[in-house]
């Protein structure tokens, strides 16, 4: 299984989303966290399994929440570029690829 790293903005994005769901209900926040961690584990175990959406960027959709994980499979890691809410502009994360 590969290691993973977050783009700095992605780390904050994930924390804000988790806090939002925790504010609604503690168990909901925990479920959101568990779901995103499951997505991360799955992409680290089999990064080529999920669909390319833009160049080499791949997407893994959450099952219980309106979010997806966008990532790049690099030789030594999975680089997570977005924990993306599906109602957001679908290309807001593209500028992260140059940072």
Short mmCIF file of C-alpha atoms in Angstrom, two decimals, residues 1-4 37-50 60 71 73 78:
data_model
loop_
_atom_site.label_atom_id
_atom_site.label_comp_id
_atom_site.label_asym_id
_atom_site.label_seq_id
_atom_site.Cartn_x
_atom_site.Cartn_y
_atom_site.Cartn_z
CA UNK A 1 0.00 0.00 0.00
CA UNK A 2 1.31 3.45 -0.93
CA UNK A 3 1.62 6.33 1.47
CA UNK A 4 -0.52 9.40 0.89
CA UNK A 37 -10.53 7.48 5.45
CA UNK A 38 -12.01 4.43 3.67
CA UNK A 39 -11.67 6.22 0.33
CA UNK A 40 -8.06 7.09 1.12
CA UNK A 41 -7.25 3.49 2.07
CA UNK A 42 -8.83 2.18 -1.12
CA UNK A 43 -6.94 4.55 -3.41
CA UNK A 44 -3.66 3.82 -1.62
CA UNK A 45 -4.23 0.08 -2.00
CA UNK A 46 -5.19 0.24 -5.70
CA UNK A 47 -4.62 3.72 -7.18
CA UNK A 48 -5.28 2.67 -10.79
CA UNK A 49 -8.66 1.21 -9.89
CA UNK A 50 -10.55 4.49 -10.09
CA UNK A 60 -13.16 8.07 -6.03
CA UNK A 71 -5.83 12.33 -6.42
CA UNK A 73 -0.88 8.40 -8.37
CA UNK A 78 -0.81 9.07 -3.64
#
